[in-house]
Coordinates of C-alpha atoms in Angstrom, one line a residue:
Chain J
M1 CA 142.7 88.6 112.1
S2 CA 143.7 87.8 108.6
N3 CA 143.0 90.1 105.7
L4 CA 140.6 87.7 104.1
K5 CA 138.6 87.3 107.2
R6 CA 138.3 91.1 107.6
R7 CA 137.1 91.4 104.1
K8 CA 134.6 88.7 104.6
I9 CA 133.3 90.3 107.7
K10 CA 133.0 93.6 105.9
N11 CA 131.0 91.9 103.2
K12 CA 128.7 90.4 105.8
I13 CA 128.1 93.8 107.5
F14 CA 127.4 95.4 104.1
H15 CA 125.0 92.6 103.2
A16 CA 123.1 93.3 106.4
L17 CA 123.1 97.0 105.7
V18 CA 121.7 96.8 102.1
F19 CA 119.2 94.2 103.2
A20 CA 118.1 96.5 106.0
S21 CA 117.6 99.4 103.6
T22 CA 115.4 97.1 101.4
L23 CA 113.5 96.0 104.4
F24 CA 113.0 99.7 105.4
G25 CA 110.7 100.2 102.4
V26 CA 108.7 97.1 103.2
I27 CA 108.4 98.0 106.9
I28 CA 107.3 101.6 106.0
L29 CA 104.6 100.2 103.7
A30 CA 103.4 97.9 106.4
V31 CA 103.3 100.7 109.0
L32 CA 101.6 103.0 106.6
L33 CA 98.9 100.5 105.7
F34 CA 98.4 99.6 109.3
D35 CA 98.1 103.2 110.4
I36 CA 95.5 103.9 107.7
F37 CA 93.4 100.8 108.2
K38 CA 93.5 101.3 112.0
D39 CA 92.1 104.9 111.7
G40 CA 89.8 104.4 108.7
L41 CA 88.3 101.0 108.7
K42 CA 85.6 101.7 111.3
W43 CA 84.3 104.6 109.1
I44 CA 83.6 102.5 106.1
N45 CA 80.0 101.5 105.8
F46 CA 77.2 101.9 103.3
D47 CA 76.4 105.5 104.3
F48 CA 80.0 106.5 103.7
F49 CA 79.6 105.7 100.1
N50 CA 76.1 107.1 99.8
N51 CA 76.4 110.4 101.7
F52 CA 77.7 113.8 100.6
T53 CA 80.3 115.4 102.8
S54 CA 79.1 117.1 105.9
R55 CA 80.3 119.2 108.8
I56 CA 79.1 116.4 111.1
P57 CA 81.7 113.6 110.7
T58 CA 79.2 110.8 111.2
R59 CA 77.1 112.0 108.3
A60 CA 79.9 112.6 106.0
G61 CA 80.5 110.5 102.9
I62 CA 82.3 110.3 99.6
K63 CA 79.5 110.1 97.1
A64 CA 80.4 113.3 95.3
P65 CA 84.2 112.9 95.2
L66 CA 83.9 109.3 94.2
L67 CA 81.7 110.1 91.3
G68 CA 83.8 113.1 90.5
S69 CA 87.0 111.0 90.4
L70 CA 85.1 108.6 88.1
W71 CA 84.1 111.3 85.7
I72 CA 87.5 112.8 85.7
I73 CA 89.3 109.5 85.1
L74 CA 86.9 108.4 82.3
L75 CA 87.3 111.8 80.5
T76 CA 91.1 111.8 81.0
T77 CA 91.3 108.3 79.6
V78 CA 89.2 109.2 76.6
I79 CA 91.4 112.2 75.8
A80 CA 94.9 111.0 76.8
F81 CA 94.8 107.4 75.6
P82 CA 94.2 108.0 71.8
V83 CA 96.5 111.0 71.7
G84 CA 99.2 109.2 73.6
V85 CA 99.1 106.0 71.6
G86 CA 98.7 108.0 68.4
T87 CA 101.9 110.0 69.2
A88 CA 103.7 106.8 70.0
I89 CA 102.6 105.3 66.7
Y90 CA 103.7 108.4 64.8
L91 CA 107.1 108.4 66.5
E92 CA 107.8 104.7 66.0
E93 CA 106.2 103.9 62.7
Y94 CA 105.8 107.1 60.7
A95 CA 108.3 109.8 61.6
K96 CA 111.7 109.8 60.0
K97 CA 114.5 109.8 62.5
N98 CA 115.6 113.4 62.1
W99 CA 116.1 116.4 64.3
I100 CA 112.4 117.2 64.6
T101 CA 111.7 113.7 65.9
N102 CA 114.6 114.1 68.2
I103 CA 113.2 117.3 69.6
I104 CA 109.8 115.8 70.1
Q105 CA 111.4 112.9 72.0
V106 CA 113.6 115.1 74.3
N107 CA 110.6 117.3 74.9
I108 CA 108.4 114.3 76.0
S109 CA 111.0 113.1 78.5
N110 CA 111.4 116.7 79.8
L111 CA 107.6 117.0 80.2
A112 CA 107.6 113.8 82.2
G113 CA 109.8 115.5 84.7
V114 CA 107.8 118.7 85.1
P115 CA 106.1 118.9 88.5
S116 CA 102.4 118.1 88.4
I117 CA 101.6 121.5 90.0
V118 CA 103.1 123.3 87.0
F119 CA 100.6 121.4 84.8
G120 CA 97.9 122.7 87.2
I121 CA 99.1 126.2 86.6
L122 CA 98.9 125.6 82.9
G123 CA 95.4 124.2 83.2
L124 CA 94.4 127.2 85.3
A125 CA 95.6 129.7 82.8
V126 CA 94.6 127.9 79.6
F127 CA 91.5 125.7 80.2
V128 CA 89.9 127.6 83.1
N129 CA 90.6 131.2 82.1
M130 CA 91.7 131.4 78.4
F131 CA 89.3 128.8 77.0
G132 CA 86.6 129.7 79.5
F133 CA 85.8 126.1 80.6
G134 CA 85.8 127.4 84.2
R135 CA 86.4 125.2 87.2
S136 CA 84.8 122.2 85.6
I137 CA 85.3 118.5 85.1
L138 CA 86.5 119.3 81.5
S139 CA 89.3 121.6 82.7
G140 CA 90.4 119.0 85.2
A141 CA 90.4 116.1 82.7
L142 CA 92.3 118.1 80.1
T143 CA 94.9 119.1 82.6
L144 CA 95.3 115.5 83.9
A145 CA 95.4 114.3 80.3
L146 CA 98.4 116.6 79.5
L147 CA 100.0 115.4 82.7
I148 CA 99.9 111.7 82.0
L149 CA 100.5 112.0 78.2
P150 CA 104.3 111.7 78.4
V151 CA 104.0 108.6 80.5
I152 CA 101.5 107.0 78.1
I153 CA 103.6 108.0 75.1
V154 CA 106.8 106.5 76.5
S155 CA 105.3 103.2 77.6
S156 CA 103.4 102.8 74.4
Q157 CA 106.6 103.5 72.4
E158 CA 108.3 100.7 74.3
A159 CA 105.4 98.4 73.6
L160 CA 105.5 99.2 69.9
R161 CA 109.2 98.7 69.7
S162 CA 108.8 95.1 71.0
V163 CA 106.9 94.1 67.9
P164 CA 109.2 91.9 65.8
T165 CA 110.3 93.4 62.6
E166 CA 109.7 90.2 60.7
L167 CA 106.0 90.5 61.4
K168 CA 105.8 94.0 60.0
Q169 CA 107.9 93.1 57.0
G170 CA 105.7 90.1 56.3
A171 CA 102.7 92.4 56.3
Y172 CA 104.3 94.9 54.0
A173 CA 105.3 92.1 51.7
L174 CA 101.6 91.2 51.3
G175 CA 101.1 94.7 50.0
M176 CA 99.5 96.2 53.1
T177 CA 99.5 100.0 53.5
K178 CA 101.2 101.4 56.6
W179 CA 98.0 102.1 58.4
K180 CA 96.8 98.6 57.7
V181 CA 100.1 97.2 59.1
V182 CA 99.7 99.3 62.2
T183 CA 96.1 98.4 62.9
G184 CA 96.3 94.8 61.7
V185 CA 99.7 93.7 63.0
V186 CA 101.5 96.2 65.3
L187 CA 98.6 97.2 67.5
P188 CA 97.1 93.8 68.1
Y189 CA 100.5 92.5 69.0
S190 CA 101.4 95.3 71.4
M191 CA 98.0 96.1 72.8
P192 CA 98.4 94.2 76.1
S193 CA 101.5 96.1 77.0
I194 CA 100.1 99.4 75.8
L195 CA 97.1 98.8 78.0
T196 CA 99.3 97.9 80.9
G197 CA 101.2 101.2 80.6
G198 CA 98.0 103.0 80.1
I199 CA 96.3 101.6 83.2
L200 CA 99.4 102.4 85.3
S201 CA 99.5 106.0 84.2
I202 CA 95.8 106.5 84.6
S203 CA 95.9 105.1 88.1
R204 CA 98.6 107.6 88.7
A205 CA 96.2 110.3 87.6
L206 CA 93.6 109.0 90.0
G207 CA 95.8 109.8 92.9
E208 CA 96.8 113.3 91.7
T209 CA 95.7 116.1 93.8
A210 CA 97.7 119.3 93.3
P211 CA 97.0 119.9 89.6
L212 CA 93.3 119.5 90.3
I213 CA 93.3 121.9 93.2
M214 CA 94.8 124.4 90.7
V215 CA 91.9 124.0 88.3
G216 CA 89.3 124.2 91.0
A217 CA 88.5 120.9 92.6
V218 CA 86.6 121.8 95.7
A219 CA 86.1 119.8 98.9
F220 CA 82.5 120.7 99.5
V221 CA 80.3 119.4 96.7
A222 CA 76.8 118.3 97.6
F223 CA 75.5 117.1 94.3
T224 CA 76.5 114.5 91.7
P225 CA 77.9 115.9 88.5
K226 CA 75.6 115.9 85.5
S227 CA 77.8 117.2 82.7
I228 CA 81.4 117.9 82.0
F229 CA 80.9 121.6 82.7
D230 CA 79.9 121.0 86.3
S231 CA 82.1 121.8 89.2
F232 CA 83.6 118.8 90.8
S233 CA 85.4 117.2 93.8
I234 CA 87.7 114.2 93.6
L235 CA 88.6 111.6 96.1
P236 CA 92.1 112.9 96.9
M237 CA 90.8 116.4 97.3
Q238 CA 88.3 115.2 99.9
I239 CA 91.0 113.3 101.7
Y240 CA 93.1 116.4 101.6
S241 CA 90.3 118.5 103.0
W242 CA 89.5 116.1 105.8
T243 CA 93.2 115.6 106.7
S244 CA 93.8 119.3 107.0
R245 CA 91.1 119.6 109.7
P246 CA 92.3 119.3 113.3
Q247 CA 89.5 117.0 114.6
E248 CA 90.4 113.3 115.1
E249 CA 87.1 112.2 113.5
F250 CA 87.9 113.9 110.2
H251 CA 91.2 112.1 110.2
G252 CA 89.3 108.9 110.5
L253 CA 87.2 109.9 107.5
A254 CA 90.3 110.8 105.5
A255 CA 91.8 107.4 106.3
A256 CA 88.6 105.7 105.2
G257 CA 88.8 107.7 101.9
I258 CA 92.4 106.6 101.5
I259 CA 91.4 103.0 101.9
V260 CA 88.8 103.4 99.1
L261 CA 91.4 105.1 96.9
L262 CA 94.0 102.4 97.6
V263 CA 91.6 99.6 96.9
I264 CA 90.7 101.2 93.5
L265 CA 94.4 101.6 92.7
F266 CA 95.1 98.1 93.8
L267 CA 92.4 96.7 91.6
S268 CA 93.5 98.6 88.5
N269 CA 97.2 97.6 89.1
A270 CA 96.1 94.0 89.5
I271 CA 94.4 94.2 86.1
A272 CA 97.6 95.7 84.6
I273 CA 99.7 92.9 86.1
I274 CA 97.3 90.2 84.9
L275 CA 97.4 91.7 81.4
R276 CA 101.2 91.8 81.5
N277 CA 101.5 88.2 82.6
K278 CA 99.1 87.1 79.8
Y279 CA 101.2 88.9 77.4
E280 CA 104.4 87.4 78.6
D281 CA 102.9 83.9 78.4
R282 CA 101.9 84.5 74.9
L283 CA 105.4 85.6 74.0
K284 CA 106.9 82.5 75.5
G285 CA 104.3 80.2 73.8
Chain B
M1 CA 95.5 95.0 46.5
R2 CA 95.3 92.1 44.2
A3 CA 95.8 94.4 41.2
N4 CA 99.1 95.6 42.7
A5 CA 100.3 92.1 43.1
I6 CA 99.7 91.3 39.4
D7 CA 101.5 94.5 38.5
I8 CA 104.6 93.5 40.3
T9 CA 105.0 90.4 38.1
D10 CA 104.5 92.6 35.0
N11 CA 106.6 95.6 35.6
G12 CA 108.3 96.8 38.8
V13 CA 108.4 100.4 37.8
S14 CA 104.7 100.8 36.9
C15 CA 103.9 99.0 40.1
K16 CA 105.7 101.6 42.2
K17 CA 103.8 104.4 40.4
K18 CA 100.5 102.7 40.8
L19 CA 101.2 102.0 44.5
K20 CA 101.9 105.6 45.1
R21 CA 98.7 106.7 43.4
R22 CA 96.8 104.1 45.2
N23 CA 98.2 105.2 48.5
P24 CA 94.8 106.3 49.5
F25 CA 94.0 109.7 50.8
S26 CA 93.1 108.2 54.1
E27 CA 96.7 107.0 54.6
I28 CA 97.9 110.6 54.3
L29 CA 95.1 111.8 56.5
V30 CA 96.1 109.3 59.2
K31 CA 99.7 110.5 59.0
I32 CA 98.6 114.1 59.4
I33 CA 96.3 113.3 62.4
L34 CA 99.1 111.3 64.1
S35 CA 101.6 114.1 63.6
L36 CA 99.1 116.5 65.1
F37 CA 98.9 114.3 68.1
A38 CA 102.6 114.3 68.4
G39 CA 102.5 118.1 68.1
I40 CA 100.4 118.3 71.3
S41 CA 103.3 117.5 73.5
I42 CA 105.4 120.2 71.9
L43 CA 102.5 122.6 72.2
T44 CA 102.2 121.8 75.9
T45 CA 105.8 122.8 76.5
I46 CA 105.4 126.0 74.5
A47 CA 102.2 126.8 76.3
I48 CA 103.8 126.3 79.7
I49 CA 106.7 128.5 78.8
I50 CA 104.6 131.3 77.2
I51 CA 102.1 131.4 80.1
L52 CA 104.7 131.4 82.8
C53 CA 106.7 134.1 81.0
K54 CA 103.7 136.3 80.3
E55 CA 102.3 136.3 83.8
T56 CA 105.7 136.5 85.4
L57 CA 106.6 139.6 83.3
G58 CA 103.3 141.1 84.6
F59 CA 104.4 140.3 88.1
F60 CA 107.8 141.9 87.7
Q61 CA 106.1 145.1 86.5
E62 CA 104.7 145.4 90.0
V63 CA 107.5 143.8 92.0
S64 CA 111.2 144.3 91.4
I65 CA 113.2 141.3 90.4
K66 CA 115.8 142.2 93.0
E67 CA 113.2 142.2 95.8
F68 CA 111.9 138.8 94.6
L69 CA 115.2 137.1 94.4
T70 CA 116.9 138.6 97.4
G71 CA 114.1 139.5 99.8
T72 CA 113.9 137.5 103.0
E73 CA 110.2 138.1 103.7
W74 CA 107.3 136.5 101.9
T75 CA 103.9 137.9 102.9
A76 CA 102.3 137.8 99.5
L77 CA 98.7 137.4 100.8
F78 CA 98.9 140.1 103.6
N79 CA 98.9 143.8 103.6
P80 CA 101.4 145.2 102.9
P81 CA 102.6 142.3 100.8
K82 CA 106.3 141.5 100.6
F83 CA 107.7 139.4 97.8
G84 CA 111.1 138.0 98.9
V85 CA 111.1 134.4 97.6
L86 CA 114.0 133.2 99.7
P87 CA 111.9 131.8 102.5
L88 CA 110.0 129.7 100.1
L89 CA 113.1 128.6 98.3
I90 CA 114.9 127.7 101.6
G91 CA 111.8 125.8 102.8
T92 CA 111.8 123.9 99.5
M93 CA 115.6 123.2 99.6
M94 CA 115.6 122.2 103.3
I95 CA 112.8 119.6 102.7
S96 CA 114.4 118.2 99.5
I97 CA 117.8 118.0 101.0
I98 CA 116.7 116.2 104.2
G99 CA 114.4 114.0 102.1
S100 CA 117.3 113.1 99.8
L101 CA 119.7 112.4 102.8
I102 CA 117.1 109.7 103.8
A103 CA 116.2 108.5 100.3
L104 CA 119.5 108.4 98.4
P105 CA 121.4 106.0 100.7
I106 CA 118.4 103.8 101.4
G107 CA 117.3 103.7 97.8
L108 CA 120.9 102.9 96.7
G109 CA 121.2 100.3 99.4
S110 CA 118.1 98.5 98.2
A111 CA 119.2 98.8 94.6
I112 CA 122.5 97.1 95.5
Y113 CA 120.7 94.4 97.5
L114 CA 118.2 93.7 94.8
S115 CA 120.7 93.7 92.0
E116 CA 123.7 92.0 93.7
Y117 CA 122.8 90.1 96.8
A118 CA 119.2 89.0 96.6
S119 CA 118.4 85.6 95.2
E120 CA 116.0 85.6 92.3
R121 CA 113.2 84.4 94.7
T122 CA 113.7 87.1 97.2
R123 CA 113.9 89.7 94.5
K124 CA 110.6 88.5 93.0
I125 CA 109.0 89.1 96.4
L126 CA 110.6 92.4 97.4
K127 CA 110.6 94.2 94.1
P128 CA 106.8 94.3 93.7
I129 CA 106.5 95.6 97.3
L130 CA 108.7 98.5 96.4
E131 CA 106.7 99.1 93.3
I132 CA 103.6 99.4 95.5
L133 CA 105.4 102.0 97.5
A134 CA 106.0 103.9 94.3
G135 CA 102.3 103.8 93.4
V136 CA 101.0 105.2 96.7
P137 CA 99.5 108.7 95.9
T138 CA 101.4 111.6 97.6
I139 CA 98.2 112.7 99.4
V140 CA 98.5 109.4 101.3
Y141 CA 102.1 110.1 102.3
G142 CA 100.8 113.6 103.4
Y143 CA 98.3 111.9 105.7
F144 CA 100.9 109.6 107.0
A145 CA 103.3 112.4 107.7
L146 CA 100.7 114.4 109.6
T147 CA 99.1 111.6 111.6
F148 CA 102.0 109.3 112.2
I149 CA 105.4 110.9 111.6
T150 CA 104.6 114.2 113.2
P151 CA 103.5 112.7 116.6
V152 CA 106.6 110.6 116.7
I153 CA 108.8 113.6 116.0
R154 CA 107.0 115.6 118.7
N155 CA 107.6 112.8 121.1
I156 CA 111.3 113.0 120.5
F157 CA 111.6 116.7 120.1
P158 CA 108.9 118.3 122.3
S159 CA 109.8 121.7 120.9
A160 CA 108.7 120.7 117.4
N161 CA 105.8 122.6 115.8
V162 CA 102.7 120.6 114.8
F163 CA 103.6 121.5 111.2
N164 CA 107.3 121.0 110.7
A165 CA 109.8 120.6 107.9
L166 CA 111.3 117.4 109.3
S167 CA 108.1 115.4 109.2
A168 CA 107.4 116.5 105.6
S169 CA 111.1 115.8 104.7
I170 CA 110.9 112.2 106.0
A171 CA 107.7 111.6 104.1
V172 CA 109.1 113.1 100.9
G173 CA 112.2 110.9 101.4
I174 CA 110.1 107.8 101.7
M175 CA 108.2 108.8 98.6
I176 CA 111.3 109.0 96.4
I177 CA 113.1 105.9 97.7
P178 CA 111.4 103.6 95.1
M179 CA 112.4 105.9 92.3
V180 CA 116.1 105.9 93.3
S181 CA 116.1 102.1 93.9
S182 CA 114.4 101.1 90.7
L183 CA 116.4 103.4 88.4
S184 CA 119.7 102.5 90.1
E185 CA 118.8 98.8 90.1
D186 CA 118.1 98.9 86.4
A187 CA 121.4 100.5 85.8
M188 CA 123.3 98.0 87.9
R189 CA 121.6 95.0 86.3
A190 CA 122.6 96.4 83.0
V191 CA 126.3 95.9 83.9
P192 CA 127.4 92.8 82.1
D193 CA 128.0 89.7 84.2
S194 CA 131.4 89.2 82.6
L195 CA 132.7 92.1 84.7
R196 CA 131.5 90.6 87.9
Q197 CA 132.8 87.1 87.0
G198 CA 136.2 88.7 86.3
A199 CA 136.3 90.3 89.7
Y200 CA 135.2 87.1 91.5
A201 CA 137.9 85.2 89.7
L202 CA 140.4 87.6 91.2
G203 CA 139.0 86.7 94.6
C204 CA 136.8 89.7 95.3
T205 CA 134.1 89.5 97.9
K206 CA 130.5 90.5 96.9
L207 CA 131.1 93.9 98.6
E208 CA 134.1 94.6 96.5
V209 CA 132.4 93.5 93.3
A210 CA 129.4 95.7 94.1
T211 CA 131.3 98.8 95.2
K212 CA 134.4 98.6 93.0
V213 CA 133.1 97.1 89.8
V214 CA 129.3 97.3 89.4
M215 CA 128.7 100.7 91.0
P216 CA 131.5 102.6 89.1
A217 CA 130.3 101.0 85.9
A218 CA 126.7 102.2 86.6
L219 CA 127.7 105.4 88.2
S220 CA 126.3 107.8 85.6
S221 CA 122.9 106.3 85.8
I222 CA 123.0 106.1 89.5
I223 CA 123.8 109.8 89.8
S224 CA 121.2 110.8 87.3
S225 CA 118.6 108.8 89.3
F226 CA 119.7 110.9 92.3
V227 CA 119.2 114.1 90.4
L228 CA 115.8 113.0 89.1
A229 CA 114.7 112.0 92.6
V230 CA 115.8 115.4 94.1
S231 CA 114.0 117.2 91.3
R232 CA 110.9 115.1 92.2
A233 CA 111.2 116.1 95.8
I234 CA 111.4 119.8 94.9
G235 CA 108.2 119.6 92.9
E236 CA 106.4 117.5 95.5
T237 CA 103.2 119.3 96.6
M238 CA 100.7 117.5 98.8
I239 CA 103.0 116.2 101.5
V240 CA 104.5 119.6 102.1
T241 CA 101.1 121.3 101.9
L242 CA 99.7 119.0 104.6
A243 CA 102.7 118.5 106.9
A244 CA 105.1 121.4 106.6
G245 CA 102.7 124.2 107.3
S246 CA 101.9 127.5 105.6
M247 CA 104.2 129.9 107.3
P248 CA 106.9 131.1 104.9
K249 CA 109.9 131.5 107.3
F250 CA 113.5 132.3 106.7
T251 CA 114.8 129.5 108.9
F252 CA 117.1 126.5 108.8
N253 CA 115.5 124.7 111.7
P254 CA 113.7 121.6 110.5
L255 CA 111.5 121.5 113.6
E256 CA 109.8 124.8 112.6
N257 CA 107.0 125.1 110.2
V258 CA 108.0 126.3 106.7
Q259 CA 106.3 126.8 103.4
T260 CA 107.6 125.6 100.1
M261 CA 107.1 127.0 96.7
T262 CA 104.6 124.3 95.8
A263 CA 102.7 124.7 99.0
F264 CA 102.4 128.4 98.5
I265 CA 100.9 127.9 95.0
V266 CA 98.3 125.5 96.4
Q267 CA 97.5 128.0 99.2
V268 CA 96.8 130.8 96.7
A269 CA 94.9 128.6 94.4
S270 CA 92.6 127.2 97.1
G271 CA 91.7 130.7 98.2
D272 CA 89.6 133.1 96.2
V273 CA 92.0 134.8 93.8
V274 CA 91.0 137.5 91.5
H275 CA 92.0 136.5 87.9
G276 CA 94.7 138.9 86.8
G277 CA 95.4 140.3 90.3
L278 CA 98.8 140.5 91.9
A279 CA 98.2 137.4 94.0
Y280 CA 97.2 135.5 90.9
K281 CA 100.4 136.6 89.2
T282 CA 102.6 135.4 92.1
I283 CA 101.4 131.8 91.3
F284 CA 103.1 132.1 88.0
A285 CA 106.3 133.9 89.3
V286 CA 106.8 131.1 91.9
G287 CA 105.8 128.5 89.3
M288 CA 108.3 129.8 86.9
L289 CA 111.1 129.5 89.5
L290 CA 110.0 126.0 90.2
F291 CA 109.8 125.1 86.6
I292 CA 113.3 126.5 85.9
I293 CA 114.9 124.6 88.8
T294 CA 113.3 121.2 88.0
L295 CA 113.9 121.6 84.3
G296 CA 117.5 122.4 84.9
M297 CA 117.9 119.3 87.1
N298 CA 116.2 117.1 84.5
I299 CA 118.5 118.3 81.8
L300 CA 121.5 117.9 84.1
S301 CA 120.5 114.3 84.7
R302 CA 120.3 113.6 81.0
I303 CA 123.7 115.3 80.4
I304 CA 125.2 113.1 83.1
I305 CA 123.9 109.9 81.4
K306 CA 125.0 111.0 78.0
K307 CA 128.4 112.3 78.8
Y308 CA 129.6 109.7 81.4
K309 CA 127.9 106.6 80.2
E310 CA 130.3 103.6 80.3
E311 CA 130.3 101.6 77.1
Y312 CA 130.7 98.0 77.8

């Protein structure tokens, strides 16, 4: 066999190998979804959404954790989004490029790599015990807000950087103050991609379990939360609790809970993608 | 505003003065508020470090550091408690190493495929699918490990425990594949096309271009993505809590149940712990170790990128 032929065959084998490894992820995703839908679909009905959890599988539902997740996510968004976007605006538009800014920047990317459970430990020590918020929705939301803050900051910074300098300079030339330039030019231009990043990080928060176990999410809640100081359950916590039981029925319930969680995530990601596409169209047009 | 504009035509210097004076108080206030927001992230880091240090010091007043770091028995919640962290550390390492052995080659393989081999059309289909995989919550992988991977493993190795390190490792591996592939792919796509064209002109096959030109050029970012992925595996919690078990064991057998550092922290937190008691403090001691390891790896990955980045 000639040398060239051997090299071409090697290339073909390699092509097949790397294609197979890409396919691996796709197949795993298919198997995972199939496994979950096969186990869980039959448990999804009206009662599943309208019942509290129960020791009897057929009576168990996700009313409390679904509402709990909703409360937590809303509160997390309200806290994390302004702070995250504000930090990004400060770093991109206001701060001088000096060593302090550099430290803040390095610190943010380090925080993004801290395991979520460490944020849970922080929440337990600071919000639950030191501030005395107890094992409440507020503690949970504050913890999650700190967890997703670095991601929101970084994605917002990227969005802000994409604003053309000419636009900003034009605004300054008209005599606008910095804040006017930010609110009148920079933010309107970059808002779609800030929102895209925000939605993606908030949907990440929706699936987080470990930090909320640390600040006291419980699996057996039989009431709907009335205030941010109530104790709470969340969807992933309920899934965790059902999965860790040995009985087959509870695994079915867990799978049903996962389907609900995945549908919510899918919808929020779809919104993010639609926003991104709209934004890209506008840039082209 | 209009007054300023007129000033400019009159006298540039006075305009500058007036602008400064007219820079309203609200502008300064906005800047202060925004800088406070930026301070929150610094404050978070400081709080993490202070809290971990404080409680860990309290822990080491009751347990010797030597016992903690060299002991081979971890029975923190039993009587008498023993605080040798090695079983937790080995459980963690075993799961992240096996997980990485699965994820790194597969992740790199898909990165090479997507960046070098795939047509633009195929890429547009496959990449979003991998992104979905990245967005699946870890609790879902935990469920998948326990209800799907574990039965398969126990079919192949009947001696395997219901909770075993292998099942958790595989799920952790699957979880970090998208991270490796997307970071490495970004790095490889950033390699300028002129390098590829040059190699093709010399008669290279795609394989040779990918492995001898593109990969070496993107090596620093690829390795740093590996380090980040391993660090993610070490910090992963729900998969190991569900699938690996809750028995801290000094073992290297992946078919046995083990406990990781993260799973231990969850176990303590989901029970009734007395605030300030010794069990409460162990959370912080173990958390400190976890924090140091993952922080070290994140810094390492940044150093790799900074020091060895190829300039094109």
